[in-house]
Short mmCIF file of C-alpha atoms in Angstrom, two decimals:
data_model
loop_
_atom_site.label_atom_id
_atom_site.label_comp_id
_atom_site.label_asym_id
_atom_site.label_seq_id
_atom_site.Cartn_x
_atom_site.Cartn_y
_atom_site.Cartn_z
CA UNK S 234 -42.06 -52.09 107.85
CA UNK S 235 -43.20 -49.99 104.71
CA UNK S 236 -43.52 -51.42 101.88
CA UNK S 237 -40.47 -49.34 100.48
CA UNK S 238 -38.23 -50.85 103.11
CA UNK S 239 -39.79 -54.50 102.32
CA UNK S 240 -39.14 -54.09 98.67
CA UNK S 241 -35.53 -52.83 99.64
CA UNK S 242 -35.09 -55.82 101.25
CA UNK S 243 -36.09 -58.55 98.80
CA UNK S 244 -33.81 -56.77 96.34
CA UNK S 245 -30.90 -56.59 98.24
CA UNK S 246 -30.72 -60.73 97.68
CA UNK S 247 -29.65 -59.69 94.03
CA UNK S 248 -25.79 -59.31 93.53
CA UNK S 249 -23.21 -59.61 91.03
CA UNK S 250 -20.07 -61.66 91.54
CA UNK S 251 -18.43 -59.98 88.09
CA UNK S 252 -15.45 -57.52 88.54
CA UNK S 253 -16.69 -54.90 86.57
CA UNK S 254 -13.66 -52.54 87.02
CA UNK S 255 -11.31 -55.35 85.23
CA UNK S 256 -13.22 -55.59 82.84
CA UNK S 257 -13.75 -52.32 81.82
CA UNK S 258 -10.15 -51.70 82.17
CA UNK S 259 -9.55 -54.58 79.83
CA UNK S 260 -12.09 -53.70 77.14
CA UNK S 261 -11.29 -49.96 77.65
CA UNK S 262 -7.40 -51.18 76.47
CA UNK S 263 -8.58 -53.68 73.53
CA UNK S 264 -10.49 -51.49 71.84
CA UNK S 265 -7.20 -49.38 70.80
CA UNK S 266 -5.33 -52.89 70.57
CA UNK S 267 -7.71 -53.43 67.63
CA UNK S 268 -6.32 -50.09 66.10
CA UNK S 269 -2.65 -50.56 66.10
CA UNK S 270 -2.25 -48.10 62.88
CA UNK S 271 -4.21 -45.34 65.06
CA UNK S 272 -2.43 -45.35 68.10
CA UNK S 273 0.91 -45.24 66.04
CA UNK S 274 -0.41 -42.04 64.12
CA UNK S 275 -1.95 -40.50 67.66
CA UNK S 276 1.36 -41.78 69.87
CA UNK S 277 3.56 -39.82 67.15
CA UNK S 278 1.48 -36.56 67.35
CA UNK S 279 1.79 -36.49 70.95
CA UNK S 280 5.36 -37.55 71.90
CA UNK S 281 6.18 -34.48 69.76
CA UNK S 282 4.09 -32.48 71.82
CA UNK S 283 5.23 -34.25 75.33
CA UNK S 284 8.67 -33.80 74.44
CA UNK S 285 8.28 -30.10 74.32
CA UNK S 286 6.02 -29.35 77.09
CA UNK S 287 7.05 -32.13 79.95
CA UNK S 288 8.64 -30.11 82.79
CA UNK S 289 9.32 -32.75 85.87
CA UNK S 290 8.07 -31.35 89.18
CA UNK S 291 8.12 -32.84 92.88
CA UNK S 292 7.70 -36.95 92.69
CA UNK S 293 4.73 -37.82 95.13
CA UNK S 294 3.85 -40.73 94.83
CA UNK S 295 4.01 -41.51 91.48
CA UNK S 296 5.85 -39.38 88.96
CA UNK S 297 4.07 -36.05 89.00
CA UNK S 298 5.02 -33.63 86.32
CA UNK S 299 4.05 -30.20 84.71
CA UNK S 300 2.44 -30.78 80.95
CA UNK S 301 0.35 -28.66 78.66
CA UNK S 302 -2.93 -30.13 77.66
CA UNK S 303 -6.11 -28.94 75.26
CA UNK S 304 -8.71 -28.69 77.30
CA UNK S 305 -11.93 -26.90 75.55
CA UNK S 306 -9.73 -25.30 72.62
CA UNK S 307 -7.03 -23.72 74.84
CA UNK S 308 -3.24 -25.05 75.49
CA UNK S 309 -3.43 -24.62 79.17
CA UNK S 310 -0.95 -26.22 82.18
CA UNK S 311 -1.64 -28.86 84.63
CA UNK S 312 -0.51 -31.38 86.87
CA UNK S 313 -0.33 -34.99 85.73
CA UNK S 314 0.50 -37.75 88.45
CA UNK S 315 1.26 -40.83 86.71
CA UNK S 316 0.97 -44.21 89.62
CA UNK S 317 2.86 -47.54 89.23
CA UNK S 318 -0.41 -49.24 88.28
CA UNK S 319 -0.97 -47.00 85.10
CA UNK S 320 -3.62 -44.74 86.54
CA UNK S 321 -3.00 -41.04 86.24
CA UNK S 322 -4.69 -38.20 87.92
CA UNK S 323 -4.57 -35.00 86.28
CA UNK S 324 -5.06 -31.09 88.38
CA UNK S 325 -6.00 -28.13 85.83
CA UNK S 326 -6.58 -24.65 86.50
CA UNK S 327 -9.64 -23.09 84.48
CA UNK S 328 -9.90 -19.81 82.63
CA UNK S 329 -12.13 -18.95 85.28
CA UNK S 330 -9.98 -19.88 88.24
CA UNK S 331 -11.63 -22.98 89.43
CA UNK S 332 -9.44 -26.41 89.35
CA UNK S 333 -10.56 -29.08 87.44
CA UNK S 334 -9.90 -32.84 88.42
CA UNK S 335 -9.87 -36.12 86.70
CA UNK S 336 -8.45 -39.13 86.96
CA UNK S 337 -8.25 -42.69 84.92
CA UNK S 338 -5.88 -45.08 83.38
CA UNK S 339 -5.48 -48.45 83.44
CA UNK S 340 -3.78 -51.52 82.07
CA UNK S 341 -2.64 -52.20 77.99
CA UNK S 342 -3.36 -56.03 76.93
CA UNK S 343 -0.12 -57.29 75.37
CA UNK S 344 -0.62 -59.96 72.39
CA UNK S 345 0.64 -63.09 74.57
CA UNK S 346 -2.53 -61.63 77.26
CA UNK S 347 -0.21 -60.33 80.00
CA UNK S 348 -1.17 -57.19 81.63
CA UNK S 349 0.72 -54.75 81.83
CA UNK S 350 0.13 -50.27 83.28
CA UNK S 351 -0.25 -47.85 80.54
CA UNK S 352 2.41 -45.87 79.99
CA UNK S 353 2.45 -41.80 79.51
CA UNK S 354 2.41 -41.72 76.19
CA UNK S 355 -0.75 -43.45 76.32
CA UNK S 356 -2.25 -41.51 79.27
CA UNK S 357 -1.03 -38.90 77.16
CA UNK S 358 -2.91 -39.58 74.04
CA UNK S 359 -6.07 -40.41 75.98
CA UNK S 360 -5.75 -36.79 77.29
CA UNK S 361 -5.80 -35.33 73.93
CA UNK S 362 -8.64 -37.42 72.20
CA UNK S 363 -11.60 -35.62 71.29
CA UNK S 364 -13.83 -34.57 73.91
CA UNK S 365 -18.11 -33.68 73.67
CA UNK S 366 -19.32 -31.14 76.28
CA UNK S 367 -22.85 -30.32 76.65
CA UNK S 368 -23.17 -27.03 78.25
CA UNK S 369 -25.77 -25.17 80.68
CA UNK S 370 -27.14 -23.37 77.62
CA UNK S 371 -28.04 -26.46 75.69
CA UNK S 372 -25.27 -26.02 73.30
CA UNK S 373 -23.11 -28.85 72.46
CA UNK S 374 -19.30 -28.00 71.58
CA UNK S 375 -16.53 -30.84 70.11
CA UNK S 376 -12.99 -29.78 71.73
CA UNK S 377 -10.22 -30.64 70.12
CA UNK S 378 -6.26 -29.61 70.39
CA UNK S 379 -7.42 -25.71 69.33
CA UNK S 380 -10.69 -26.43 67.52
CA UNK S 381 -13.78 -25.79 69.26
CA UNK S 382 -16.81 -26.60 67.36
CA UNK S 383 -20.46 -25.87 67.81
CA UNK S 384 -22.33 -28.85 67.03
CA UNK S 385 -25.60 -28.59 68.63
CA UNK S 386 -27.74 -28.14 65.13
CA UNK S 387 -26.23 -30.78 63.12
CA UNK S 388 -27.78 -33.77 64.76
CA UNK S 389 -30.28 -35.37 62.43
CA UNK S 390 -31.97 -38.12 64.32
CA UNK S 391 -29.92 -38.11 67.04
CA UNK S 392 -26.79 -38.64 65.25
CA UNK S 393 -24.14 -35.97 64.17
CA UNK S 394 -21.05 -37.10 62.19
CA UNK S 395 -18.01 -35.14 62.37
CA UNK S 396 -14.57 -34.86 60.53
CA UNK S 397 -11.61 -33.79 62.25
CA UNK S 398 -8.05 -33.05 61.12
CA UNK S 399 -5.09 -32.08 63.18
CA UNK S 400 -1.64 -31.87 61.64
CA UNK S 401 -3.03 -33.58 58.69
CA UNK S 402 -4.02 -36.71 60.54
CA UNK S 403 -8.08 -37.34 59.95
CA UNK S 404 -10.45 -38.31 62.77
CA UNK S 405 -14.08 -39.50 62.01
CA UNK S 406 -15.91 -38.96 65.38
CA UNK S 407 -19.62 -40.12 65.90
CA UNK S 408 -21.63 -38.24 68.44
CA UNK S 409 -25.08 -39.77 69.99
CA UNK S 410 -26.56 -37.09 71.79
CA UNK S 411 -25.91 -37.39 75.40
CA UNK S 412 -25.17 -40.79 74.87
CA UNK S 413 -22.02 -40.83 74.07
CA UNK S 414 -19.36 -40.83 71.30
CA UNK S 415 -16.73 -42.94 69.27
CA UNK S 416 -13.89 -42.20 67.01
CA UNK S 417 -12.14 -43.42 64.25
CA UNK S 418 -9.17 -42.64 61.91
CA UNK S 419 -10.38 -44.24 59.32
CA UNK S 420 -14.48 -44.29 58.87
CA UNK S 421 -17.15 -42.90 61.01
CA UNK S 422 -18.43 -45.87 63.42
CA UNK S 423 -22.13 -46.68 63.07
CA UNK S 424 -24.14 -45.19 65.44
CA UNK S 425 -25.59 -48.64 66.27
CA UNK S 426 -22.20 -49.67 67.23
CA UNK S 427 -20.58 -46.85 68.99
CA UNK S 428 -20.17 -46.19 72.43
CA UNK D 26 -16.91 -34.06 89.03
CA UNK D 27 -16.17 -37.48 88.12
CA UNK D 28 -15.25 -40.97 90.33
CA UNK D 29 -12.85 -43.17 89.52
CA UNK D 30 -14.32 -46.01 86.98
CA UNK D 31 -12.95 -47.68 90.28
CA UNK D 32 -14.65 -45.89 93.02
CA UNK D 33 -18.02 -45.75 90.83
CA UNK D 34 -18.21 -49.90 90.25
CA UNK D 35 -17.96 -49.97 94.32
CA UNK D 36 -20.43 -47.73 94.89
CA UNK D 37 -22.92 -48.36 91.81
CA UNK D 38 -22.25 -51.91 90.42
CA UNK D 39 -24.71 -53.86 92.39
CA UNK D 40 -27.08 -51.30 92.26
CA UNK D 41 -26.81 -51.46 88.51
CA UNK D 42 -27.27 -55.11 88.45
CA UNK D 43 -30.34 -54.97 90.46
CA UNK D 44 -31.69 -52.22 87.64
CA UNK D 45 -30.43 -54.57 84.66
CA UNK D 46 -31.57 -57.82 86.17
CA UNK D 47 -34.97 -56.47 86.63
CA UNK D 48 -35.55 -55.66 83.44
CA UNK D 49 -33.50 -58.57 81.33
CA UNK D 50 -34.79 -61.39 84.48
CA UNK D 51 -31.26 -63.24 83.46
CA UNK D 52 -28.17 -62.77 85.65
CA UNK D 53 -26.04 -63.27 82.58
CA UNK D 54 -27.72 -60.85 80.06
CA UNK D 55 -28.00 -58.15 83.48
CA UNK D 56 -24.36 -58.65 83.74
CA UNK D 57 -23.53 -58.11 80.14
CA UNK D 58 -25.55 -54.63 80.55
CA UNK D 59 -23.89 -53.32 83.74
CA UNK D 60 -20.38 -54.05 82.28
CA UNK D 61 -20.89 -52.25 79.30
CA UNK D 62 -22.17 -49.44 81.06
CA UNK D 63 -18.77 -49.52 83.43
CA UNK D 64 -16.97 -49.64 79.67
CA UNK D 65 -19.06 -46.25 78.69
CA UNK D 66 -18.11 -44.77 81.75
CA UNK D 67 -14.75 -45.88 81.42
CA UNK D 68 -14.34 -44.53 77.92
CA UNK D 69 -15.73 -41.86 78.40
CA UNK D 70 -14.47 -38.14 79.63
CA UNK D 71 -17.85 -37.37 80.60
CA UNK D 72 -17.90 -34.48 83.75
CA UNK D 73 -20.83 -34.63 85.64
CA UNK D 74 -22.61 -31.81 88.13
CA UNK D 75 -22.99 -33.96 91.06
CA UNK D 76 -23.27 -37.16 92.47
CA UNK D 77 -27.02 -36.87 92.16
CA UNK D 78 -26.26 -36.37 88.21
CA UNK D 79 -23.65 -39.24 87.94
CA UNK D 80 -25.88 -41.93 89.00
CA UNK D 81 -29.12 -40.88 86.96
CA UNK D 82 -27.22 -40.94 84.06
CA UNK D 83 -25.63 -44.42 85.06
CA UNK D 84 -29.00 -45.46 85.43
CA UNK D 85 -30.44 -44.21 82.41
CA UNK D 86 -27.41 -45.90 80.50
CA UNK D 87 -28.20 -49.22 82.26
CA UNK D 88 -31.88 -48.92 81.61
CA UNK D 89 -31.11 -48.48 77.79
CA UNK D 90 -28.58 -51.27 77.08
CA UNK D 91 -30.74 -53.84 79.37
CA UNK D 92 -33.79 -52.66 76.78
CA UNK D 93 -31.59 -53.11 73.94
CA UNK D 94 -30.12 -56.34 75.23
CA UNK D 95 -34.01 -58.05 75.85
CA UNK D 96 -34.54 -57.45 72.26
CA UNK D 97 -31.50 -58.83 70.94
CA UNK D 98 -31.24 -61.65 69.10
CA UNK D 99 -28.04 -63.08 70.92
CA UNK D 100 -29.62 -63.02 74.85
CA UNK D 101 -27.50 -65.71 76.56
CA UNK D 102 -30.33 -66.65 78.62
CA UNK D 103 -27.85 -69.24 80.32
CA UNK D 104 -30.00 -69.71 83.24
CA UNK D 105 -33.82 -69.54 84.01
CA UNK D 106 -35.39 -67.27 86.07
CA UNK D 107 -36.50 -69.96 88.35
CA UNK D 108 -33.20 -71.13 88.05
CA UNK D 109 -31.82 -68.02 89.75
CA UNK D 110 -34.66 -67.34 91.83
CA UNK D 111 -33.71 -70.39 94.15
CA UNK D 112 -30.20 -69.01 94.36
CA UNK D 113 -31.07 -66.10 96.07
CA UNK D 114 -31.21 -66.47 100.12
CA UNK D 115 -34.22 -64.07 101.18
CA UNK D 116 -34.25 -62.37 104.94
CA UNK D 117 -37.98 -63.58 104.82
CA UNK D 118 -40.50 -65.58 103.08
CA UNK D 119 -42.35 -62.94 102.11
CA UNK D 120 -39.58 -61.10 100.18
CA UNK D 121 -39.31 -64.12 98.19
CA UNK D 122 -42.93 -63.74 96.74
CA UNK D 123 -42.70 -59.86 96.80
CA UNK D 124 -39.42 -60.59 94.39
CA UNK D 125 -41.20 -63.01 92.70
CA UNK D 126 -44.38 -60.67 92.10
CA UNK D 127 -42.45 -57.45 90.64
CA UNK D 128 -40.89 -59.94 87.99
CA UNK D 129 -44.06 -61.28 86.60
CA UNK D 130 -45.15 -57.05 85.80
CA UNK D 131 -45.03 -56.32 82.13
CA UNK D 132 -41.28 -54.59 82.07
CA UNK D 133 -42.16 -50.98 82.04
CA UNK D 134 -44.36 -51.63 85.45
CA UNK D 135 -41.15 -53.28 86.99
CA UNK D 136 -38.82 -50.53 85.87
CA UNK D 137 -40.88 -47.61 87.24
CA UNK D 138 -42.00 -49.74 90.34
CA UNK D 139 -38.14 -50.60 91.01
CA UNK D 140 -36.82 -46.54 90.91
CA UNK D 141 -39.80 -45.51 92.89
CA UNK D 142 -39.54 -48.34 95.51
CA UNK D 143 -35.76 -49.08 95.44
CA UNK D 144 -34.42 -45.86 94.35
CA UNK D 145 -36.50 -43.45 96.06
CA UNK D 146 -37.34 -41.06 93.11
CA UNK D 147 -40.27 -39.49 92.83
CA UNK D 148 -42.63 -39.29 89.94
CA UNK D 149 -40.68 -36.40 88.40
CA UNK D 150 -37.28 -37.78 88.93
CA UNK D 151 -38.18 -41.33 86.82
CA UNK D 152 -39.83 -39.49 84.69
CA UNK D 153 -36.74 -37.40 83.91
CA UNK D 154 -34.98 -40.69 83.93
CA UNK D 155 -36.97 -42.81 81.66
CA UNK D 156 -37.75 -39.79 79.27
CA UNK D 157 -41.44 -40.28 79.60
CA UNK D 158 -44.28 -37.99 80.64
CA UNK D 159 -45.32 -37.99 84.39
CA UNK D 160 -48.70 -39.10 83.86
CA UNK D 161 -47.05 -42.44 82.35
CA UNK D 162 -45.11 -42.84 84.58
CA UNK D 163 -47.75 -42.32 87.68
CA UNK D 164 -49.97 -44.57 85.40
CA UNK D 165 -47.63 -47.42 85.31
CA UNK D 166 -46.66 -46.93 88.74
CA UNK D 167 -50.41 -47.32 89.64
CA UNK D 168 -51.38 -50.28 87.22
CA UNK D 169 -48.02 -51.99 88.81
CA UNK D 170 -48.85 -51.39 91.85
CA UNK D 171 -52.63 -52.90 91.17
CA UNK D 172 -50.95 -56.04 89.53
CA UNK D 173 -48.76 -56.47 92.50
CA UNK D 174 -51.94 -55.57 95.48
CA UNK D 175 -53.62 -59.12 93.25
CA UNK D 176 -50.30 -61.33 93.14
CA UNK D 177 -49.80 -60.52 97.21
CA UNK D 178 -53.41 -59.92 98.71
CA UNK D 179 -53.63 -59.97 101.96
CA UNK D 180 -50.08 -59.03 102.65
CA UNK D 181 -50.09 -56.45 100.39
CA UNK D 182 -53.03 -55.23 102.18
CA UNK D 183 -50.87 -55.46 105.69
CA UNK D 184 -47.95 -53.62 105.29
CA UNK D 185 -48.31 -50.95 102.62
#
């Protein structure tokens, strides 16, 4: 036995007993619990958009239906499949032709502490939150609804702050390069604190 | 592509916790790191090339917090490593006092010593990982691997 496979071993006595997924789920949800003013504001923008683009298609499975998202700048259609459990998975065709997947969801904390799934409207607004691409020519972009913004030489230290508005509604986000981002309605979040 | 927050705590969490508990040494504080990495990925809408990609930049996110976390004040430090050591059930003697050996390296021998000997990436690979040059990284891959040839002697001697 090499020493790579004797290492291997002696590691593999380390595990973790935690539910991670749970918990992520339920931190995921408590972080917009904490922003009950925000997700009013976002819900509102979006049920006005759901109610004009939801087309109901074929139910498999869950309820699977035809809506129009933002997805880098452009309105485009795609398939959302919303589960029982609150977990969506969404099927877009590209510009370019190739179909894009993703999936998610999860459970809403109510105040008493009972779980309960996320409903569309909060898929919904997940869908449309800001988004942070880093592309294949080092360029970073900020999508959002139609705006498509070209951030990649306003980091200083790391850090680039931007504001946002759509239909009048402000949106502070805080971008770490390639480590992540956070949002806000009301201030940018520190860059110590965000995601 | 992306996994399911789901799908990627099956396939990555231990393997996270291994990462994180090498470098915090607490079970606790190691758990702390891996679940807030699960959060960021959770959060996040974050599309990734590959598999290959995916897990690097778990990795790298694990690596980061677990630094972050071993210089916080507020480390729960709830149990000892001892504590924890005697926990563990070990296939073989030996792997107890290999395990014990890699967690008395300085931390940045352990983390380059644990993706090189656990992970399987090569010099490049951590190096890409850990942001570093690849002469560091060789260099603390040799000095750990120095530090570990005294702790184990003669069995180090025997099967490497």
């Amino acid at each position: 036995m090499n020493l790579n496979e004797r290492y291997q071993r002696a590691f593999s006595a380390v595990h973790t007993s935690t539910d991670y997924y749970k918990g992520a789920k339920q931190m995921n949800t408590m972080h917009k619990i904490k922003l009950p003013k925000a997700v009013a504001i976002c819900l509102a923008v979006v049920l006005a958009l759901g109610t004009a683009s939801v087309a109901y298609a074929a139910d498999v499975g869950g309820i699977q239906r035809t809506v129009q998202i933002w997805f880098e700048g452009d309105r485009t259609d795609a398939i959302l499949d919303i589960r029982d459990d609150g977990s969506y998975h969404l099927s877009q065709k590209k510009k370019d032709g190739t179909v894009r997947e993703e999936g998610g969801g999860g459970v809403a904390i109510e105040p008493d502490g009972k779980e309960r799934p996320l409903t569309e409207d909060e898929i919904m607004e997940h869908l449309n939150e800001p988004d942070v691409s880093y592309q294949d020519d080092g360029t970073v972009w900020v999508y959002y609804y139609d705006q498509a913004l070209d951030i990649t030489d306003k980091f200083d230290n790391g850090v680039c702050y931007v504001k946002l508005i759509h239909d009048g509604n402000e949106l502070y986000l805080t971008v770490k390069y390639r480590d992540g981002y956070s949002f806000s309605p009301n201030r940018y979040i520190s860059a110590d604190n965000g995601n | 592509m992306r996994l399911s927050t789901e799908e990627t705590v099956q396939r990555y969490g231990d393997r996270l916790f291994r990462i994180a508990f090498n470098i915090c040494r607490n079970p606790a504080d190691a758990d702390d790191v891996v679940q807030d990495t699960f959060i960021k990925y959770h959060s996040s809408k974050k599309e990734f090339d590959d598999e290959t990609n995916l897990k690097a930049w778990l990795i790298r996110v694990t690596i980061n917090r677990a630094k972050d976390i071993t210089l916080s004040f507020w480390r729960k430090h709830k149990e000892t490593l001892e504590e924890y050591v005697e926990t563990l059930v070990f296939e073989e003697p030996e792997d107890s006092r290999l395990f014990e050996a890699v967690m008395q390296l300085p931390q940045k021998y352990r983390i380059a010593i644990h993706l090189y000997y656990y992970e399987g990436y090569s010099v490049r690979e951590i190096a890409d990982i850990l942001k570093k040059r690849e002469n560091t990284v060789k260099s603390q891959l040799g000095r750990g691997r120095m530090l570990l040839k005294e702790m184990l002697k003669e069995e180090w001697d025997n099967e490497s």
